[in-house]
Amino acid sequence: MKYLLMIYMNDETWAGLSTRERDAVMAGHDEFQRLTRESGELLDTHALGGPSTAAVVRVRDGEPVVTDGPFVETKEYLAGYYLMDCESRERALELAAMIPDSRHNATEVWPVMFSAGVDV
Amino acid sequence: MSTEVEGLLRELAPQVLAALVRRHGQFDACEDAVQEALLAAATQWPVEGVPDNPRAWLVTVGSRRLADLWRSDSARRRREEAVFAAEVEDVEVSARDDTLTLLFLCCHPALTPASQVALTVRAVGGLTTAQVARAFLVPEATMAQRISRSKAKIKAAGGRFSAPPVGAERVERLRAVLHVLYLIFNEGYTATAGEQLVRGELTGEAVRLTRAVRELLPADGEVAGLLALMLLTEARGAARSRPDGSLVPLAEQDRSLWDAAGIAEGVKLVSEALSTTQLGPYQVQAAIAAVHAEAPSAAETDWAEIAGLYALLAQMAPNPMVTLNHAVAVAMVRGPEAGLAMLAELEGDDRVSEHHRVAAVRAHLLEMAGDVVGAKEAYLAAARLTLSMPEQRYLLGKAADLA
């Protein structure tokens, strides 16, 4: 069963960490990827640009309207995600707890209902 | 690849693997070598023809691959010489016990069910890693990693290719094997319509492997029961979804689309098992499927018989899904209120209180009882909980039909 582990970031929290803590988060991701690649659970992972790099597209009367910034202005935003293939929901939650950001912010766990792509 | 070659390779895979393991030990390395030998055969045989002794051909190629593998490892140089010294004769050992030995090994308790399934399909079923990956909708590299990790786990746990266990351990391990075969079947059967093409081969694979186990253990009622359950379930396959992929519930299925030959074989198997062997849960589930299969129309279903069989199953192997199906049968016999009363037992069960099937069954029974508002609410709740697109479509449709 595939699960999307969505890492939520809060700029204030992130800026409030010491350099060492931030480095530990980064190193933690390397280790987490190594472990889940070895276990055959990691499908892919992407980190996203910050909210100020995002844009919102709406199509009205057939015309696209583009506005800068995220869809909803919130303190927490999606910073990146891991797509995992896990034995169970329990295992997905266990993996989410291993993501270093979960110690400072939060990780959302969503089951995947449908997949398509070149590799599946 | 021709289906003839493919069928032959699937059949030979466990025999070749067993021959290599017997000669060289090292289940994990041999399993990789067999994969490569099968891939070589799959590309060469359709072009050059099938060799006179295909099994010996595969054993030879597999042994060479092992030697290649070990050549890179100088400490094993002597081993490699031993490989070449070993004359590749076609030892006609009993291929029967080998298949069972391999199944027992692949269903080692050190592995999770999902790993047991993947390894069984590849090592015993002879599917390539690419096929296994496609069937389980993950990238090939992910599946390859999962399989090699599974083999490493078996090795670390001291699992070896030796005579199948005896006594209580054997009973326990056979139960695990049957469960894995059941999971393989289910994985293929519950695939959504869009995925049917690639995953459908899993149901065929599960039936083929279960037939093989049945040949080895003809007196085992649960093996017969599982095979009957698969055949009876598969027989309804053509009627369970429309061309657009939407689901057709059992009561609305066009029974002329059911496969009569599959039903006949399944009914015969389960009837014989019930009257000659020790009773078990797979036989009871197959018996329930047989009662459905033998009803000329949904209206003529013998629900009293089905309710009795579910009561028996609930005693033998109680679980929330059995309670759920039992409630439906009870509702059909004694009315929806009786079924809803049974469902109430599941309300406090954390394992399923949030399960979409509980809400879907409740919706169905409320609809039977004439509670339109309650039924609509329950259908919508079930639609919110399900992770299956066709099922969600069906549930939303049911809710919309209730004005």
Short mmCIF file of C-alpha atoms in Angstrom, two decimals:
data_model
loop_
_atom_site.label_atom_id
_atom_site.label_comp_id
_atom_site.label_asym_id
_atom_site.label_seq_id
_atom_site.Cartn_x
_atom_site.Cartn_y
_atom_site.Cartn_z
CA MET A 1 0.00 0.00 0.00
CA LYS A 2 1.40 3.40 -0.97
CA TYR A 3 1.48 6.31 1.45
CA LEU A 4 2.43 9.92 0.90
CA LEU A 5 4.38 11.33 3.84
CA MET A 6 4.00 15.11 3.63
CA ILE A 7 6.51 17.19 5.55
CA TYR A 8 5.11 20.44 6.92
CA MET A 9 7.49 23.28 7.54
CA ASN A 10 7.16 26.39 9.64
CA ASP A 11 9.69 29.13 8.79
CA GLU A 12 9.83 30.45 12.34
CA THR A 13 10.53 27.03 13.76
CA TRP A 14 13.18 26.35 11.12
CA ALA A 15 14.89 29.71 11.65
CA GLY A 16 14.80 29.16 15.40
CA LEU A 17 16.96 26.01 15.20
CA SER A 18 20.69 26.10 15.82
CA THR A 19 23.00 25.39 12.91
CA ARG A 20 23.80 22.05 14.46
CA GLU A 21 20.11 21.15 14.71
CA ARG A 22 19.52 22.11 11.10
CA ASP A 23 22.51 20.03 9.99
CA ALA A 24 21.15 17.12 12.00
CA VAL A 25 17.84 17.36 10.14
CA MET A 26 19.64 17.29 6.78
CA ALA A 27 21.86 14.37 7.80
CA GLY A 28 18.77 12.63 9.15
CA HIS A 29 17.17 12.76 5.70
CA ASP A 30 20.24 11.13 4.13
CA GLU A 31 20.08 8.32 6.66
CA PHE A 32 16.29 7.95 6.33
CA GLN A 33 16.60 7.65 2.54
CA ARG A 34 19.37 5.09 2.86
CA LEU A 35 17.31 2.95 5.24
CA THR A 36 14.09 3.08 3.24
CA ARG A 37 15.88 2.50 -0.06
CA GLU A 38 17.45 -0.60 1.46
CA SER A 39 14.15 -1.84 2.84
CA GLY A 40 12.48 -1.41 -0.56
CA GLU A 41 9.94 1.05 0.86
CA LEU A 42 11.12 4.34 -0.70
CA LEU A 43 9.53 5.05 -4.08
CA ASP A 44 10.54 8.68 -4.43
CA THR A 45 11.04 11.91 -2.57
CA HIS A 46 11.03 15.57 -3.54
CA ALA A 47 11.77 18.76 -1.66
CA LEU A 48 9.81 21.83 -2.78
CA GLY A 49 10.77 25.49 -3.10
CA GLY A 50 9.40 27.89 -0.49
CA PRO A 51 5.90 29.44 -0.55
CA SER A 52 7.17 32.64 -2.18
CA THR A 53 8.27 30.60 -5.23
CA ALA A 54 4.82 29.09 -5.71
CA ALA A 55 2.01 30.26 -7.98
CA VAL A 56 -1.71 29.51 -8.16
CA VAL A 57 -3.48 28.89 -11.47
CA ARG A 58 -7.23 29.25 -11.91
CA VAL A 59 -9.06 28.91 -15.19
CA ARG A 60 -12.06 31.21 -15.47
CA ASP A 61 -14.21 31.46 -18.61
CA GLY A 62 -11.56 29.37 -20.36
CA GLU A 63 -8.80 31.85 -19.45
CA PRO A 64 -5.98 30.94 -17.06
CA VAL A 65 -5.44 33.43 -14.24
CA VAL A 66 -2.09 33.18 -12.43
CA THR A 67 -1.40 34.69 -9.02
CA ASP A 68 1.84 34.55 -7.05
CA GLY A 69 2.18 32.77 -3.74
CA PRO A 70 0.51 29.69 -2.29
CA PHE A 71 -3.20 28.87 -2.47
CA VAL A 72 -3.64 29.45 1.25
CA GLU A 73 -1.29 31.67 3.29
CA THR A 74 -0.52 29.64 6.41
CA LYS A 75 2.40 29.39 8.77
CA GLU A 76 2.79 25.71 7.92
CA TYR A 77 3.33 24.75 4.32
CA LEU A 78 4.29 21.61 2.39
CA ALA A 79 8.07 21.56 2.15
CA GLY A 80 8.48 18.17 0.58
CA TYR A 81 7.26 14.62 0.57
CA TYR A 82 8.21 10.97 0.57
CA LEU A 83 6.20 8.45 -1.44
CA MET A 84 6.47 5.09 0.30
CA ASP A 85 5.21 1.57 -0.28
CA CYS A 86 4.50 0.11 3.16
CA GLU A 87 3.15 -3.09 4.63
CA SER A 88 0.57 -1.28 6.72
CA ARG A 89 -0.70 2.06 7.97
CA GLU A 90 1.14 1.40 11.23
CA ARG A 91 4.40 1.11 9.32
CA ALA A 92 3.69 4.34 7.44
CA LEU A 93 3.18 6.13 10.77
CA GLU A 94 6.38 4.58 12.10
CA LEU A 95 8.30 5.88 9.06
CA ALA A 96 6.78 9.34 9.47
CA ALA A 97 8.08 9.40 13.05
CA MET A 98 11.59 8.67 11.69
CA ILE A 99 11.59 11.79 9.49
CA PRO A 100 13.78 14.32 11.31
CA ASP A 101 11.40 17.24 10.67
CA SER A 102 8.74 15.43 12.69
CA ARG A 103 10.76 16.35 15.78
CA HIS A 104 10.37 20.08 15.05
CA ASN A 105 7.26 20.39 12.89
CA ALA A 106 4.88 17.67 11.68
CA THR A 107 4.46 15.06 8.98
CA GLU A 108 1.08 14.21 7.50
CA VAL A 109 0.42 10.63 6.37
CA TRP A 110 -2.04 10.12 3.49
CA PRO A 111 -2.92 6.80 1.85
CA VAL A 112 -2.69 6.77 -1.96
CA MET A 113 -5.82 5.70 -3.85
CA PHE A 114 -4.55 5.60 -7.40
CA SER A 115 -1.16 5.66 -9.07
CA ALA A 116 0.04 6.12 -12.62
CA GLY A 117 3.44 6.85 -14.05
CA VAL A 118 6.13 5.53 -16.30
CA ASP A 119 7.59 3.18 -13.72
CA VAL A 120 4.50 1.57 -12.20
CA MET B 1 7.52 -14.79 -25.32
CA SER B 2 5.18 -17.61 -26.31
CA THR B 3 2.78 -18.77 -23.62
CA GLU B 4 4.09 -22.29 -24.16
CA VAL B 5 7.65 -21.30 -23.25
CA GLU B 6 6.41 -19.14 -20.41
CA GLY B 7 4.34 -21.99 -18.99
CA LEU B 8 7.30 -24.36 -19.22
CA LEU B 9 9.62 -21.89 -17.46
CA ARG B 10 7.13 -21.33 -14.64
CA GLU B 11 6.85 -25.05 -14.14
CA LEU B 12 10.62 -25.63 -14.20
CA ALA B 13 11.62 -22.65 -12.04
CA PRO B 14 11.24 -24.34 -8.62
CA GLN B 15 12.84 -27.57 -9.89
CA VAL B 16 15.90 -25.77 -11.25
CA LEU B 17 16.23 -23.68 -8.11
CA ALA B 18 16.07 -26.80 -5.96
CA ALA B 19 18.70 -28.55 -8.11
CA LEU B 20 21.09 -25.61 -7.77
CA VAL B 21 20.55 -25.20 -4.03
CA ARG B 22 21.11 -28.90 -3.49
CA ARG B 23 24.37 -28.73 -5.41
CA HIS B 24 25.78 -25.40 -4.22
CA GLY B 25 23.90 -24.41 -1.08
CA GLN B 26 23.30 -20.64 -0.77
CA PHE B 27 19.61 -20.25 -1.51
CA ASP B 28 19.92 -16.50 -2.05
CA ALA B 29 22.66 -16.63 -4.68
CA CYS B 30 21.05 -19.61 -6.43
CA GLU B 31 17.72 -17.80 -6.59
CA ASP B 32 19.37 -14.87 -8.39
CA ALA B 33 21.13 -17.27 -10.77
CA VAL B 34 17.82 -18.99 -11.61
CA GLN B 35 16.29 -15.60 -12.42
CA GLU B 36 19.08 -14.96 -14.90
CA ALA B 37 18.79 -18.43 -16.40
CA LEU B 38 15.04 -17.94 -16.85
CA LEU B 39 15.62 -14.57 -18.53
CA ALA B 40 18.19 -16.15 -20.85
CA ALA B 41 15.76 -18.94 -21.75
CA ALA B 42 12.92 -16.48 -22.29
CA THR B 43 14.97 -14.63 -24.92
CA GLN B 44 16.70 -17.62 -26.57
CA TRP B 45 14.15 -20.44 -26.67
CA PRO B 46 11.47 -18.66 -28.70
CA VAL B 47 14.15 -17.97 -31.35
CA GLU B 48 16.31 -21.10 -31.23
CA GLY B 49 13.71 -23.59 -30.11
CA VAL B 50 13.29 -25.36 -26.76
CA PRO B 51 16.31 -27.60 -25.94
CA ASP B 52 15.84 -31.36 -25.68
CA ASN B 53 16.30 -31.26 -21.94
CA PRO B 54 15.13 -27.80 -20.88
CA ARG B 55 15.62 -28.48 -17.18
CA ALA B 56 19.29 -29.49 -17.66
CA TRP B 57 19.79 -26.44 -19.89
CA LEU B 58 18.53 -24.13 -17.15
CA VAL B 59 20.58 -25.89 -14.45
CA THR B 60 23.74 -25.53 -16.59
CA VAL B 61 23.15 -21.85 -17.34
CA GLY B 62 22.27 -21.21 -13.71
CA SER B 63 25.49 -22.91 -12.54
CA ARG B 64 27.53 -20.79 -14.96
CA ARG B 65 25.89 -17.66 -13.63
CA LEU B 66 26.78 -18.72 -10.11
CA ALA B 67 30.37 -19.21 -11.24
CA ASP B 68 30.36 -15.73 -12.81
CA LEU B 69 29.03 -14.37 -9.57
CA TRP B 70 31.77 -16.05 -7.54
CA ARG B 71 34.57 -15.31 -10.00
CA SER B 72 34.60 -11.72 -8.82
CA ASP B 73 35.31 -13.04 -5.38
CA SER B 74 38.82 -14.47 -5.28
CA ALA B 75 38.29 -16.18 -1.94
CA ARG B 76 35.75 -18.35 -3.66
CA ARG B 77 38.00 -19.37 -6.54
CA ARG B 78 38.11 -22.92 -5.36
CA ARG B 79 34.38 -23.02 -5.19
CA GLU B 80 34.14 -21.89 -8.74
CA GLU B 81 36.42 -24.72 -9.86
CA ALA B 82 34.14 -27.06 -8.01
CA VAL B 83 31.19 -25.66 -9.96
CA PHE B 84 32.85 -26.47 -13.25
CA ALA B 85 33.95 -29.83 -11.99
CA ALA B 86 30.42 -30.68 -11.04
CA GLU B 87 29.07 -32.58 -13.92
CA VAL B 88 25.70 -31.19 -14.80
CA GLU B 89 23.67 -34.32 -14.90
CA ASP B 90 19.97 -34.15 -14.68
CA VAL B 91 19.36 -35.58 -11.26
CA GLU B 92 15.78 -36.75 -11.36
CA VAL B 93 14.92 -36.02 -7.78
CA SER B 94 11.36 -35.73 -6.80
CA ALA B 95 10.32 -32.30 -8.01
CA ARG B 96 7.23 -32.66 -5.85
CA ASP B 97 8.86 -32.27 -2.48
CA ASP B 98 11.10 -29.53 -3.84
CA THR B 99 8.21 -27.23 -4.60
CA LEU B 100 6.85 -27.72 -1.11
CA THR B 101 10.28 -27.26 0.48
CA LEU B 102 10.71 -24.00 -1.41
CA LEU B 103 7.24 -22.80 -0.44
CA PHE B 104 8.00 -23.51 3.21
CA LEU B 105 11.27 -21.60 2.90
CA CYS B 106 9.73 -18.58 1.14
CA CYS B 107 7.00 -18.41 3.80
CA HIS B 108 9.59 -18.31 6.58
CA PRO B 109 8.23 -16.72 9.78
CA ALA B 110 11.08 -14.18 9.78
CA LEU B 111 9.39 -12.44 6.83
CA THR B 112 6.36 -10.17 6.76
CA PRO B 113 3.42 -11.46 4.70
CA ALA B 114 4.12 -8.96 1.89
CA SER B 115 7.71 -10.18 1.63
CA GLN B 116 6.60 -13.82 1.70
CA VAL B 117 4.22 -13.07 -1.15
CA ALA B 118 6.83 -11.33 -3.32
CA LEU B 119 9.48 -14.00 -2.77
CA THR B 120 7.04 -16.87 -3.37
CA VAL B 121 5.81 -15.42 -6.64
CA ARG B 122 9.37 -14.96 -7.87
CA ALA B 123 11.20 -18.04 -6.53
CA VAL B 124 8.44 -20.63 -6.76
CA GLY B 125 6.21 -19.03 -9.38
CA GLY B 126 9.07 -18.19 -11.71
CA LEU B 127 7.89 -14.64 -12.39
CA THR B 128 10.60 -12.16 -13.24
CA THR B 129 11.29 -9.27 -10.89
CA ALA B 130 9.79 -6.97 -13.53
CA GLN B 131 6.57 -8.99 -13.55
CA VAL B 132 6.35 -9.10 -9.76
CA ALA B 133 6.98 -5.34 -9.59
CA ARG B 134 4.29 -4.67 -12.18
CA ALA B 135 1.82 -6.88 -10.37
CA PHE B 136 2.37 -5.00 -7.11
CA LEU B 137 2.57 -1.57 -8.76
CA VAL B 138 6.04 -0.63 -7.54
CA PRO B 139 9.22 0.14 -9.52
CA GLU B 140 11.37 -2.84 -10.46
CA ALA B 141 14.34 -1.57 -8.43
CA THR B 142 12.16 -1.38 -5.32
CA MET B 143 10.94 -4.94 -5.80
CA ALA B 144 14.45 -6.27 -6.50
CA GLN B 145 15.63 -4.66 -3.28
CA ARG B 146 12.71 -6.11 -1.34
CA ILE B 147 13.35 -9.62 -2.64
CA SER B 148 17.08 -9.61 -1.91
CA ARG B 149 16.39 -8.25 1.56
CA SER B 150 13.86 -11.02 2.16
CA LYS B 151 16.44 -13.63 1.20
CA ALA B 152 19.02 -12.05 3.49
CA LYS B 153 16.49 -12.16 6.35
CA ILE B 154 15.81 -15.86 5.81
CA LYS B 155 19.54 -16.53 5.78
CA ALA B 156 20.08 -14.55 8.98
CA ALA B 157 17.23 -16.43 10.67
CA GLY B 158 18.91 -19.73 9.79
CA GLY B 159 16.28 -20.78 7.25
CA ARG B 160 17.68 -23.51 5.03
CA PHE B 161 16.61 -25.53 2.06
CA SER B 162 16.02 -28.82 3.79
CA ALA B 163 13.20 -31.26 4.24
CA PRO B 164 9.98 -29.47 5.21
CA PRO B 165 9.43 -29.24 8.97
CA VAL B 166 7.43 -31.89 10.79
CA GLY B 167 4.78 -31.95 13.49
CA ALA B 168 3.35 -28.73 14.89
CA GLU B 169 5.84 -26.56 13.02
CA ARG B 170 4.80 -28.12 9.75
CA VAL B 171 1.12 -27.44 10.47
CA GLU B 172 1.94 -23.82 11.30
CA ARG B 173 4.12 -23.38 8.23
CA LEU B 174 1.57 -24.93 5.90
CA ARG B 175 -0.99 -22.49 7.30
CA ALA B 176 1.42 -19.66 6.38
CA VAL B 177 1.87 -21.09 2.87
CA LEU B 178 -1.89 -21.26 2.31
CA HIS B 179 -2.31 -17.73 3.65
CA VAL B 180 0.36 -16.48 1.23
CA LEU B 181 -1.33 -18.22 -1.70
CA TYR B 182 -4.62 -16.64 -0.60
CA LEU B 183 -2.96 -13.21 -0.44
CA ILE B 184 -1.48 -13.64 -3.93
CA PHE B 185 -4.94 -14.49 -5.25
CA ASN B 186 -6.54 -11.57 -3.45
CA GLU B 187 -3.95 -9.11 -4.66
CA GLY B 188 -4.85 -10.03 -8.22
CA TYR B 189 -8.58 -10.31 -7.66
CA THR B 190 -9.14 -7.02 -5.89
CA ALA B 191 -7.16 -5.07 -8.48
CA THR B 192 -9.22 -2.28 -9.94
CA ALA B 193 -10.38 -2.62 -13.52
CA GLY B 194 -7.67 -0.38 -14.93
CA GLU B 195 -5.00 -2.52 -13.36
CA GLN B 196 -6.71 -5.81 -14.17
CA LEU B 197 -4.47 -6.57 -17.12
CA VAL B 198 -1.19 -6.68 -15.26
CA ARG B 199 -2.51 -7.95 -11.97
CA GLY B 200 -4.84 -10.58 -13.36
CA GLU B 201 -1.89 -12.88 -13.81
CA LEU B 202 -1.54 -13.03 -10.04
CA THR B 203 -4.86 -14.84 -9.68
CA GLY B 204 -3.77 -17.34 -12.33
CA GLU B 205 -0.45 -17.75 -10.55
CA ALA B 206 -2.14 -18.34 -7.18
CA VAL B 207 -4.44 -20.99 -8.69
CA ARG B 208 -1.50 -22.70 -10.43
CA LEU B 209 0.60 -22.84 -7.24
CA THR B 210 -2.37 -24.02 -5.15
CA ARG B 211 -3.02 -26.79 -7.69
CA ALA B 212 0.63 -27.81 -7.33
CA VAL B 213 0.32 -27.95 -3.53
CA ARG B 214 -2.92 -29.92 -3.87
CA GLU B 215 -1.12 -32.53 -5.99
CA LEU B 216 1.46 -32.88 -3.24
CA LEU B 217 -1.06 -33.02 -0.41
CA PRO B 218 -4.20 -34.56 -1.91
CA ALA B 219 -5.58 -35.60 1.48
CA ASP B 220 -5.43 -32.11 2.99
CA GLY B 221 -8.94 -30.65 3.17
CA GLU B 222 -7.82 -27.05 3.65
CA VAL B 223 -5.65 -27.12 0.52
CA ALA B 224 -8.67 -28.44 -1.40
CA GLY B 225 -10.86 -25.81 0.28
CA LEU B 226 -8.53 -22.97 -0.68
CA LEU B 227 -8.31 -24.14 -4.28
CA ALA B 228 -12.12 -24.46 -4.43
CA LEU B 229 -12.52 -20.97 -2.93
CA MET B 230 -10.19 -19.51 -5.58
CA LEU B 231 -11.92 -21.33 -8.45
CA LEU B 232 -15.40 -20.32 -7.30
CA THR B 233 -14.33 -16.71 -6.78
CA GLU B 234 -12.54 -16.52 -10.11
CA ALA B 235 -15.58 -18.02 -11.87
CA ARG B 236 -17.57 -14.86 -11.07
CA GLY B 237 -14.81 -12.56 -12.35
CA ALA B 238 -16.37 -11.71 -15.71
CA ALA B 239 -19.61 -10.56 -14.09
CA ARG B 240 -18.23 -8.39 -11.32
CA SER B 241 -17.44 -5.24 -13.29
CA ARG B 242 -18.90 -3.45 -16.30
CA PRO B 243 -16.83 -2.48 -19.35
CA ASP B 244 -16.41 1.02 -17.85
CA GLY B 245 -14.84 -0.49 -14.73
CA SER B 246 -17.78 0.09 -12.39
CA LEU B 247 -18.55 -2.64 -9.86
CA VAL B 248 -21.55 -4.96 -10.05
CA PRO B 249 -22.64 -6.32 -6.64
CA LEU B 250 -23.31 -10.06 -6.38
CA ALA B 251 -27.09 -9.63 -6.28
CA GLU B 252 -27.09 -7.74 -9.61
CA GLN B 253 -24.57 -9.88 -11.51
CA ASP B 254 -25.55 -11.50 -14.81
CA ARG B 255 -25.12 -15.14 -13.77
CA SER B 256 -24.90 -16.31 -17.38
CA LEU B 257 -21.44 -14.70 -17.39
CA TRP B 258 -20.23 -16.96 -14.58
CA ASP B 259 -17.81 -19.66 -15.67
CA ALA B 260 -19.71 -22.94 -15.37
CA ALA B 261 -16.63 -25.16 -15.64
CA GLY B 262 -14.84 -23.31 -12.84
CA ILE B 263 -17.94 -23.51 -10.64
CA ALA B 264 -18.37 -27.23 -11.32
CA GLU B 265 -14.76 -27.96 -10.40
CA GLY B 266 -14.91 -25.78 -7.29
CA VAL B 267 -18.18 -27.31 -6.07
CA LYS B 268 -16.88 -30.84 -6.63
CA LEU B 269 -13.63 -30.10 -4.79
CA VAL B 270 -15.27 -28.56 -1.74
CA SER B 271 -18.02 -31.20 -1.53
CA GLU B 272 -15.42 -33.99 -1.51
CA ALA B 273 -13.27 -32.22 1.05
CA LEU B 274 -16.23 -31.55 3.36
CA SER B 275 -17.25 -35.18 3.38
CA THR B 276 -13.82 -36.83 3.61
CA THR B 277 -11.39 -34.56 5.45
CA GLN B 278 -11.05 -32.55 8.62
CA LEU B 279 -13.11 -29.37 8.47
CA GLY B 280 -11.35 -25.99 8.30
CA PRO B 281 -12.03 -22.32 7.54
CA TYR B 282 -11.05 -22.40 3.84
CA GLN B 283 -13.51 -25.24 3.24
CA VAL B 284 -16.28 -23.31 4.98
CA GLN B 285 -15.53 -20.18 2.90
CA ALA B 286 -15.53 -22.31 -0.25
CA ALA B 287 -18.84 -23.87 0.81
CA ILE B 288 -20.35 -20.38 1.15
CA ALA B 289 -19.06 -19.47 -2.32
CA ALA B 290 -20.56 -22.74 -3.63
CA VAL B 291 -24.01 -21.92 -2.20
CA HIS B 292 -23.90 -18.55 -4.03
CA ALA B 293 -22.65 -20.21 -7.21
CA GLU B 294 -25.39 -22.82 -7.25
CA ALA B 295 -28.27 -20.34 -6.89
CA PRO B 296 -29.92 -19.86 -10.31
CA SER B 297 -30.73 -16.26 -9.34
CA ALA B 298 -29.96 -13.90 -6.47
CA ALA B 299 -33.54 -14.29 -5.21
CA GLU B 300 -33.09 -18.06 -4.94
CA THR B 301 -29.97 -17.85 -2.77
CA ASP B 302 -30.18 -20.20 0.21
CA TRP B 303 -29.41 -17.53 2.83
CA ALA B 304 -30.29 -19.82 5.76
CA GLU B 305 -27.56 -22.19 4.63
CA ILE B 306 -25.11 -19.30 4.24
CA ALA B 307 -25.97 -17.88 7.67
CA GLY B 308 -25.35 -21.31 9.20
CA LEU B 309 -21.98 -21.58 7.48
CA TYR B 310 -20.96 -18.11 8.71
CA ALA B 311 -21.94 -19.10 12.26
CA LEU B 312 -19.63 -22.10 11.88
CA LEU B 313 -16.83 -19.93 10.47
CA ALA B 314 -17.27 -17.45 13.33
CA GLN B 315 -16.65 -20.28 15.79
CA MET B 316 -13.59 -21.57 13.93
CA ALA B 317 -11.86 -18.37 12.85
CA PRO B 318 -13.63 -15.38 14.34
CA ASN B 319 -12.75 -12.02 12.82
CA PRO B 320 -14.62 -8.78 12.15
CA MET B 321 -15.04 -9.45 8.41
CA VAL B 322 -16.73 -12.77 9.20
CA THR B 323 -19.11 -10.96 11.59
CA LEU B 324 -19.85 -8.45 8.85
CA ASN B 325 -20.74 -11.08 6.25
CA HIS B 326 -22.64 -13.07 8.88
CA ALA B 327 -24.74 -9.97 9.60
CA VAL B 328 -25.70 -9.69 5.93
CA ALA B 329 -26.77 -13.34 5.81
CA VAL B 330 -28.74 -12.98 9.04
CA ALA B 331 -30.47 -9.89 7.63
CA MET B 332 -31.49 -11.84 4.54
CA VAL B 333 -32.99 -14.60 6.71
CA ARG B 334 -34.48 -12.72 9.67
CA GLY B 335 -34.74 -9.16 8.41
CA PRO B 336 -32.49 -6.06 8.43
CA GLU B 337 -32.97 -5.28 12.16
CA ALA B 338 -31.42 -8.62 13.13
CA GLY B 339 -28.46 -7.86 10.85
CA LEU B 340 -28.05 -4.34 12.25
CA ALA B 341 -28.08 -5.75 15.78
CA MET B 342 -25.13 -7.97 14.82
CA LEU B 343 -23.31 -5.02 13.28
CA ALA B 344 -23.58 -3.21 16.59
CA GLU B 345 -21.09 -5.76 17.96
CA LEU B 346 -18.47 -4.19 15.69
CA GLU B 347 -19.11 -0.60 16.79
CA GLY B 348 -16.61 -0.83 19.63
CA ASP B 349 -14.06 -2.83 17.65
CA ASP B 350 -11.20 -0.44 16.89
CA ARG B 351 -9.91 -2.73 14.16
CA VAL B 352 -12.94 -2.09 11.98
CA SER B 353 -15.17 0.63 13.41
CA GLU B 354 -13.54 2.97 10.86
CA HIS B 355 -13.55 0.41 8.07
CA HIS B 356 -15.53 1.39 4.98
CA ARG B 357 -17.08 -2.06 4.68
CA VAL B 358 -18.81 -1.70 8.05
CA ALA B 359 -20.39 1.56 6.89
CA ALA B 360 -21.25 0.04 3.49
CA VAL B 361 -22.99 -2.97 5.05
CA ARG B 362 -24.81 -0.73 7.53
CA ALA B 363 -25.99 1.41 4.60
CA HIS B 364 -27.22 -1.65 2.77
CA LEU B 365 -29.16 -2.93 5.81
CA LEU B 366 -30.62 0.52 6.58
CA GLU B 367 -31.78 0.71 2.98
CA MET B 368 -33.43 -2.72 3.37
CA ALA B 369 -35.12 -1.43 6.52
CA GLY B 370 -36.49 1.57 4.62
CA ASP B 371 -34.40 4.17 6.48
CA VAL B 372 -33.53 6.29 3.43
CA VAL B 373 -31.86 9.13 5.36
CA GLY B 374 -29.72 6.80 7.50
CA ALA B 375 -28.77 4.68 4.49
CA LYS B 376 -27.71 7.69 2.44
CA GLU B 377 -25.58 8.96 5.32
CA ALA B 378 -23.92 5.57 5.77
CA TYR B 379 -23.21 5.21 2.00
CA LEU B 380 -21.55 8.63 2.03
CA ALA B 381 -19.54 7.72 5.14
CA ALA B 382 -18.37 4.51 3.45
CA ALA B 383 -17.42 6.45 0.30
CA ARG B 384 -15.28 8.79 2.40
CA LEU B 385 -13.47 5.87 4.01
CA THR B 386 -12.72 3.59 1.08
CA LEU B 387 -9.38 3.62 -0.73
CA SER B 388 -10.71 1.88 -3.82
CA MET B 389 -11.80 4.15 -6.67
CA PRO B 390 -14.35 1.72 -8.23
CA GLU B 391 -15.83 1.09 -4.80
CA GLN B 392 -16.08 4.80 -4.06
CA ARG B 393 -17.83 5.30 -7.36
CA TYR B 394 -20.30 2.55 -6.50
CA LEU B 395 -21.00 3.92 -3.00
CA LEU B 396 -21.51 7.50 -4.19
CA GLY B 397 -23.85 6.15 -6.86
CA LYS B 398 -25.89 4.29 -4.22
CA ALA B 399 -26.11 7.46 -2.11
CA ALA B 400 -27.24 9.48 -5.14
CA ASP B 401 -29.94 6.90 -5.96
CA LEU B 402 -31.53 7.49 -2.55
CA ALA B 403 -33.49 10.65 -3.15
#
